[in-house]
PDB file of C-alpha atoms in Angstrom:
ATOM      1  CA  MET X   1       3.767  17.881 -37.504  1.00 40.00           C
ATOM      2  CA  THR X   2       0.430  20.052 -38.396  1.00 42.00           C
ATOM      3  CA  THR X   3       0.360  22.416 -40.599  1.00 40.00           C
ATOM      4  CA  GLN X   4      -1.503  25.750 -39.506  1.00 41.00           C
ATOM      5  CA  LEU X   5      -2.972  27.411 -41.755  1.00 40.00           C
ATOM      6  CA  PRO X   6      -2.970  31.776 -41.872  1.00 45.00           C
ATOM      7  CA  SER X   7      -5.765  32.858 -38.886  1.00 52.00           C
ATOM      8  CA  ARG X   8      -5.252  35.949 -36.493  1.00 62.00           C
ATOM      9  CA  ARG X   9      -5.676  34.010 -33.395  1.00 82.00           C
ATOM     10  CA  THR X  10      -7.419  31.496 -31.010  1.00 91.00           C
ATOM     11  CA  ILE X  11     -10.645  33.208 -29.617  1.00 93.00           C
ATOM     12  CA  GLN X  12     -11.953  31.323 -26.537  1.00 95.00           C
ATOM     13  CA  VAL X  13     -15.979  31.055 -26.796  1.00 96.00           C
ATOM     14  CA  ARG X  14     -16.627  28.755 -24.197  1.00 95.00           C
ATOM     15  CA  SER X  15     -14.672  26.403 -21.781  1.00 95.00           C
ATOM     16  CA  ASP X  16     -15.247  23.671 -24.512  1.00 95.00           C
ATOM     17  CA  VAL X  17     -15.294  25.635 -27.690  1.00 97.00           C
ATOM     18  CA  VAL X  18     -12.421  27.849 -29.591  1.00 96.00           C
ATOM     19  CA  LEU X  19     -12.290  29.527 -32.513  1.00 96.00           C
ATOM     20  CA  GLY X  20      -8.472  28.864 -34.629  1.00 93.00           C
ATOM     21  CA  PRO X  21      -6.793  28.224 -37.544  1.00 90.00           C
ATOM     22  CA  TYR X  22      -7.197  25.040 -39.490  1.00 90.00           C
ATOM     23  CA  GLN X  23      -5.099  22.420 -38.978  1.00 89.00           C
ATOM     24  CA  LYS X  24      -4.369  21.341 -43.168  1.00 89.00           C
ATOM     25  CA  GLU X  25      -3.710  17.335 -41.862  1.00 91.00           C
ATOM     26  CA  LYS X  26      -6.011  16.890 -39.083  1.00 93.00           C
ATOM     27  CA  ASP X  27      -9.311  18.803 -40.600  1.00 93.00           C
ATOM     28  CA  THR X  28      -9.494  17.914 -43.763  1.00 93.00           C
ATOM     29  CA  PRO X  29     -10.558  14.217 -43.217  1.00 95.00           C
ATOM     30  CA  ARG X  30     -13.342  15.787 -41.085  1.00 94.00           C
ATOM     31  CA  LEU X  31     -14.070  18.705 -43.415  1.00 93.00           C
ATOM     32  CA  VAL X  32     -14.367  16.174 -46.504  1.00 93.00           C
ATOM     33  CA  SER X  33     -17.240  14.027 -44.471  1.00 94.00           C
ATOM     34  CA  TYR X  34     -18.925  17.191 -42.865  1.00 92.00           C
ATOM     35  CA  LEU X  35     -19.463  18.671 -46.206  1.00 89.00           C
ATOM     36  CA  ASN X  36     -20.530  15.605 -48.145  1.00 91.00           C
ATOM     37  CA  ASP X  37     -23.737  15.516 -45.201  1.00 91.00           C
ATOM     38  CA  LYS X  38     -26.580  17.016 -46.788  1.00 86.00           C
ATOM     39  CA  THR X  39     -28.055  18.197 -43.677  1.00 86.00           C
ATOM     40  CA  VAL X  40     -25.272  20.674 -43.113  1.00 86.00           C
ATOM     41  CA  THR X  41     -24.601  21.932 -47.301  1.00 82.00           C
ATOM     42  CA  ASP X  42     -28.410  21.721 -47.897  1.00 77.00           C
ATOM     43  CA  ASN X  43     -28.142  25.271 -45.597  1.00 75.00           C
ATOM     44  CA  PHE X  44     -25.366  26.824 -47.646  1.00 75.00           C
ATOM     45  CA  GLY X  45     -25.881  29.734 -49.683  1.00 65.00           C
ATOM     46  CA  VAL X  46     -23.166  28.766 -52.104  1.00 66.00           C
ATOM     47  CA  TRP X  47     -22.768  25.984 -54.182  1.00 65.00           C
ATOM     48  CA  MET X  48     -21.325  22.755 -53.337  1.00 73.00           C
ATOM     49  CA  PRO X  49     -19.994  20.019 -55.465  1.00 76.00           C
ATOM     50  CA  ASP X  50     -22.607  16.808 -55.063  1.00 81.00           C
ATOM     51  CA  THR X  51     -19.302  14.999 -54.104  1.00 87.00           C
ATOM     52  CA  TYR X  52     -17.096  16.996 -51.662  1.00 87.00           C
ATOM     53  CA  THR X  53     -13.625  15.801 -52.016  1.00 90.00           C
ATOM     54  CA  THR X  54     -10.118  16.152 -50.222  1.00 93.00           C
ATOM     55  CA  ASP X  55      -9.049  18.150 -53.171  1.00 92.00           C
ATOM     56  CA  ASP X  56     -11.956  20.256 -52.578  1.00 89.00           C
ATOM     57  CA  ALA X  57     -11.186  20.389 -49.079  1.00 90.00           C
ATOM     58  CA  LEU X  58      -7.463  21.309 -49.781  1.00 90.00           C
ATOM     59  CA  GLN X  59      -8.816  24.239 -51.754  1.00 88.00           C
ATOM     60  CA  PHE X  60     -11.035  24.903 -49.913  1.00 86.00           C
ATOM     61  CA  LEU X  61      -8.106  25.678 -46.975  1.00 85.00           C
ATOM     62  CA  GLU X  62      -5.968  27.779 -49.383  1.00 83.00           C
ATOM     63  CA  ARG X  63      -8.590  30.497 -50.058  1.00 78.00           C
ATOM     64  CA  HIS X  64      -7.794  33.672 -48.963  1.00 67.00           C
ATOM     65  CA  ASN X  65     -11.069  36.018 -49.861  1.00 73.00           C
ATOM     66  CA  TYR X  66     -12.103  36.473 -46.346  1.00 84.00           C
ATOM     67  CA  LYS X  67     -11.801  39.593 -43.677  1.00 90.00           C
ATOM     68  CA  LEU X  68     -12.002  36.721 -40.913  1.00 91.00           C
ATOM     69  CA  HIS X  69     -12.113  33.007 -41.285  1.00 91.00           C
ATOM     70  CA  TYR X  70     -12.197  30.113 -38.245  1.00 93.00           C
ATOM     71  CA  SER X  71     -12.244  26.823 -37.670  1.00 94.00           C
ATOM     72  CA  ILE X  72     -14.731  26.150 -34.500  1.00 96.00           C
ATOM     73  CA  ARG X  73     -12.926  23.554 -32.394  1.00 96.00           C
ATOM     74  CA  SER X  74     -14.378  21.488 -29.944  1.00 96.00           C
ATOM     75  CA  LEU X  75     -11.747  21.069 -26.780  1.00 93.00           C
ATOM     76  CA  LYS X  76     -13.790  18.127 -24.879  1.00 90.00           C
ATOM     77  CA  GLN X  77     -12.970  15.899 -28.114  1.00 84.00           C
ATOM     78  CA  ASP X  78      -9.217  16.485 -28.593  1.00 86.00           C
ATOM     79  CA  ASP X  79      -9.566  20.024 -30.292  1.00 91.00           C
ATOM     80  CA  ILE X  80     -11.050  18.438 -33.420  1.00 94.00           C
ATOM     81  CA  LEU X  81     -12.847  20.475 -36.046  1.00 96.00           C
ATOM     82  CA  ILE X  82     -16.511  21.275 -35.466  1.00 96.00           C
ATOM     83  CA  GLY X  83     -17.777  24.148 -38.027  1.00 95.00           C
ATOM     84  CA  ASP X  84     -16.467  27.189 -39.643  1.00 94.00           C
ATOM     85  CA  ILE X  85     -17.696  30.692 -39.652  1.00 95.00           C
ATOM     86  CA  ALA X  86     -16.046  33.594 -41.712  1.00 92.00           C
ATOM     87  CA  VAL X  87     -16.225  36.991 -42.615  1.00 93.00           C
ATOM     88  CA  TYR X  88     -16.022  37.513 -46.715  1.00 89.00           C
ATOM     89  CA  SER X  89     -14.005  40.649 -48.316  1.00 88.00           C
ATOM     90  CA  ASP X  90     -17.590  41.801 -49.370  1.00 91.00           C
ATOM     91  CA  ASN X  91     -18.903  41.657 -45.754  1.00 93.00           C
ATOM     92  CA  ARG X  92     -20.800  38.873 -46.186  1.00 90.00           C
ATOM     93  CA  PHE X  93     -21.057  36.631 -43.097  1.00 90.00           C
ATOM     94  CA  GLY X  94     -21.395  32.553 -43.132  1.00 91.00           C
ATOM     95  CA  TYR X  95     -21.207  29.748 -40.695  1.00 93.00           C
ATOM     96  CA  TRP X  96     -21.685  25.869 -40.454  1.00 93.00           C
ATOM     97  CA  LEU X  97     -21.832  23.687 -37.518  1.00 95.00           C
ATOM     98  CA  ALA X  98     -21.730  19.841 -37.546  1.00 95.00           C
ATOM     99  CA  PRO X  99     -24.871  18.157 -36.729  1.00 94.00           C
ATOM    100  CA  ASP X 100     -23.528  15.962 -33.625  1.00 94.00           C
ATOM    101  CA  PHE X 101     -22.967  19.845 -32.192  1.00 95.00           C
ATOM    102  CA  TRP X 102     -26.496  21.207 -32.977  1.00 93.00           C
ATOM    103  CA  ASN X 103     -29.096  22.643 -30.490  1.00 93.00           C
ATOM    104  CA  LYS X 104     -26.020  22.914 -27.447  1.00 94.00           C
ATOM    105  CA  GLY X 105     -25.771  26.999 -27.837  1.00 94.00           C
ATOM    106  CA  ILE X 106     -22.558  27.235 -29.708  1.00 97.00           C
ATOM    107  CA  MET X 107     -23.107  29.011 -32.832  1.00 96.00           C
ATOM    108  CA  THR X 108     -25.007  31.720 -30.851  1.00 97.00           C
ATOM    109  CA  GLN X 109     -21.887  31.747 -29.025  1.00 97.00           C
ATOM    110  CA  VAL X 110     -19.768  31.572 -31.438  1.00 97.00           C
ATOM    111  CA  VAL X 111     -21.468  34.405 -33.467  1.00 97.00           C
ATOM    112  CA  GLY X 112     -20.986  36.468 -30.780  1.00 96.00           C
ATOM    113  CA  ALA X 113     -17.195  36.039 -30.496  1.00 96.00           C
ATOM    114  CA  LEU X 114     -16.979  36.758 -34.102  1.00 95.00           C
ATOM    115  CA  ILE X 115     -18.699  39.776 -34.079  1.00 95.00           C
ATOM    116  CA  ARG X 116     -16.854  41.168 -31.151  1.00 94.00           C
ATOM    117  CA  GLU X 117     -13.352  40.380 -33.239  1.00 93.00           C
ATOM    118  CA  ALA X 118     -14.792  41.810 -36.120  1.00 93.00           C
ATOM    119  CA  LYS X 119     -15.364  44.723 -34.475  1.00 94.00           C
ATOM    120  CA  SER X 120     -12.071  44.826 -33.138  1.00 91.00           C
ATOM    121  CA  VAL X 121     -10.275  44.568 -36.450  1.00 90.00           C
ATOM    122  CA  GLY X 122     -12.585  47.344 -37.795  1.00 91.00           C
ATOM    123  CA  ILE X 123     -15.317  45.643 -39.835  1.00 94.00           C
ATOM    124  CA  ASP X 124     -18.354  48.237 -39.165  1.00 94.00           C
ATOM    125  CA  ARG X 125     -21.247  46.465 -40.803  1.00 96.00           C
ATOM    126  CA  ILE X 126     -21.947  42.614 -41.339  1.00 96.00           C
ATOM    127  CA  MET X 127     -24.797  41.177 -44.049  1.00 96.00           C
ATOM    128  CA  ALA X 128     -26.175  37.402 -43.571  1.00 94.00           C
ATOM    129  CA  ALA X 129     -28.837  35.194 -44.697  1.00 91.00           C
ATOM    130  CA  ALA X 130     -30.424  32.212 -43.648  1.00 90.00           C
ATOM    131  CA  TYR X 131     -32.509  30.137 -45.655  1.00 86.00           C
ATOM    132  CA  THR X 132     -36.334  30.431 -44.611  1.00 88.00           C
ATOM    133  CA  SER X 133     -36.328  26.574 -44.077  1.00 85.00           C
ATOM    134  CA  ASN X 134     -33.270  27.008 -41.624  1.00 88.00           C
ATOM    135  CA  PRO X 135     -35.776  28.721 -39.029  1.00 91.00           C
ATOM    136  CA  ALA X 136     -32.464  27.918 -36.244  1.00 92.00           C
ATOM    137  CA  SER X 137     -29.894  30.349 -38.038  1.00 93.00           C
ATOM    138  CA  ARG X 138     -32.680  32.569 -38.202  1.00 93.00           C
ATOM    139  CA  VAL X 139     -32.639  32.499 -34.040  1.00 95.00           C
ATOM    140  CA  VAL X 140     -28.999  32.593 -33.781  1.00 96.00           C
ATOM    141  CA  LEU X 141     -28.738  35.797 -36.111  1.00 96.00           C
ATOM    142  CA  ILE X 142     -31.730  37.836 -34.232  1.00 96.00           C
ATOM    143  CA  ARG X 143     -29.988  36.717 -30.504  1.00 96.00           C
ATOM    144  CA  ASN X 144     -26.981  38.116 -31.847  1.00 96.00           C
ATOM    145  CA  GLY X 145     -28.308  41.212 -32.793  1.00 96.00           C
ATOM    146  CA  PHE X 146     -28.966  41.378 -36.469  1.00 97.00           C
ATOM    147  CA  VAL X 147     -31.913  43.118 -37.750  1.00 97.00           C
ATOM    148  CA  PHE X 148     -34.084  41.726 -40.478  1.00 97.00           C
ATOM    149  CA  VAL X 149     -33.853  43.859 -43.814  1.00 97.00           C
ATOM    150  CA  GLY X 150     -36.353  41.814 -46.378  1.00 95.00           C
ATOM    151  CA  GLU X 151     -36.359  38.356 -48.188  1.00 93.00           C
ATOM    152  CA  GLY X 152     -34.826  37.348 -51.417  1.00 89.00           C
ATOM    153  CA  GLN X 153     -34.320  34.504 -53.727  1.00 87.00           C
ATOM    154  CA  ASP X 154     -30.337  35.672 -55.248  1.00 78.00           C
ATOM    155  CA  ASN X 155     -28.555  32.468 -54.028  1.00 73.00           C
ATOM    156  CA  PRO X 156     -27.279  29.687 -55.952  1.00 72.00           C
ATOM    157  CA  LYS X 157     -30.052  27.612 -55.071  1.00 75.00           C
ATOM    158  CA  GLY X 158     -32.847  30.007 -55.922  1.00 77.00           C
ATOM    159  CA  LEU X 159     -34.887  29.708 -52.233  1.00 80.00           C
ATOM    160  CA  LEU X 160     -35.847  31.605 -50.585  1.00 85.00           C
ATOM    161  CA  GLU X 161     -34.088  33.697 -47.718  1.00 86.00           C
ATOM    162  CA  TRP X 162     -34.679  36.244 -44.764  1.00 92.00           C
ATOM    163  CA  LYS X 163     -31.687  38.848 -44.804  1.00 94.00           C
ATOM    164  CA  TYR X 164     -29.725  40.355 -42.148  1.00 96.00           C
ATOM    165  CA  GLU X 165     -27.460  43.208 -41.404  1.00 97.00           C
ATOM    166  CA  LEU X 166     -25.489  43.918 -38.077  1.00 97.00           C
ATOM    167  CA  ASP X 167     -23.970  47.975 -37.619  1.00 97.00           C
ATOM    168  CA  LEU X 168     -20.961  47.020 -35.746  1.00 95.00           C
ATOM    169  CA  SER X 169     -20.584  50.803 -35.023  1.00 92.00           C
ATOM    170  CA  LYS X 170     -23.732  50.609 -32.385  1.00 88.00           C
ATOM    171  CA  ILE X 171     -22.010  47.741 -30.612  1.00 85.00           C
ATOM    172  CA  SER X 172     -20.141  48.659 -27.422  1.00 77.00           C
TER     173      SER X 172
END
């Protein structure tokens, strides 16, 4: 039996992708694999261990410092984990997607779905950042209405990043 971790609900993003709860036993090995892939974690705005272990994944799945948190799942491939998206307790927003699913328009639609969910639960503003070395993430944010508010380097890696905000009260 698969243990489902807390999440609000399953959200259909498109016919082949949903946002949903993590499934601890099923998702842990895939999470470890993805988070040991530098093409994924090089774009993270948080510190990551050099080697991401099963224990790291289990600790991640038990965290509850989010206003919203979903796994991104592919229905074409037996409901597998392909990414993650969250609004943290301070209204910062973050996401990642497995490289096999890049350049398919998935993340633009996933971010749009999370924005609608955030608005429906009363979140009025979301802040995001994208490293200047990750222009694809910048495009995802702009396509979803985020407004550029400046540059900075206040992240664990000390890298230059673009900063964005979205005022959800202005979205109908």
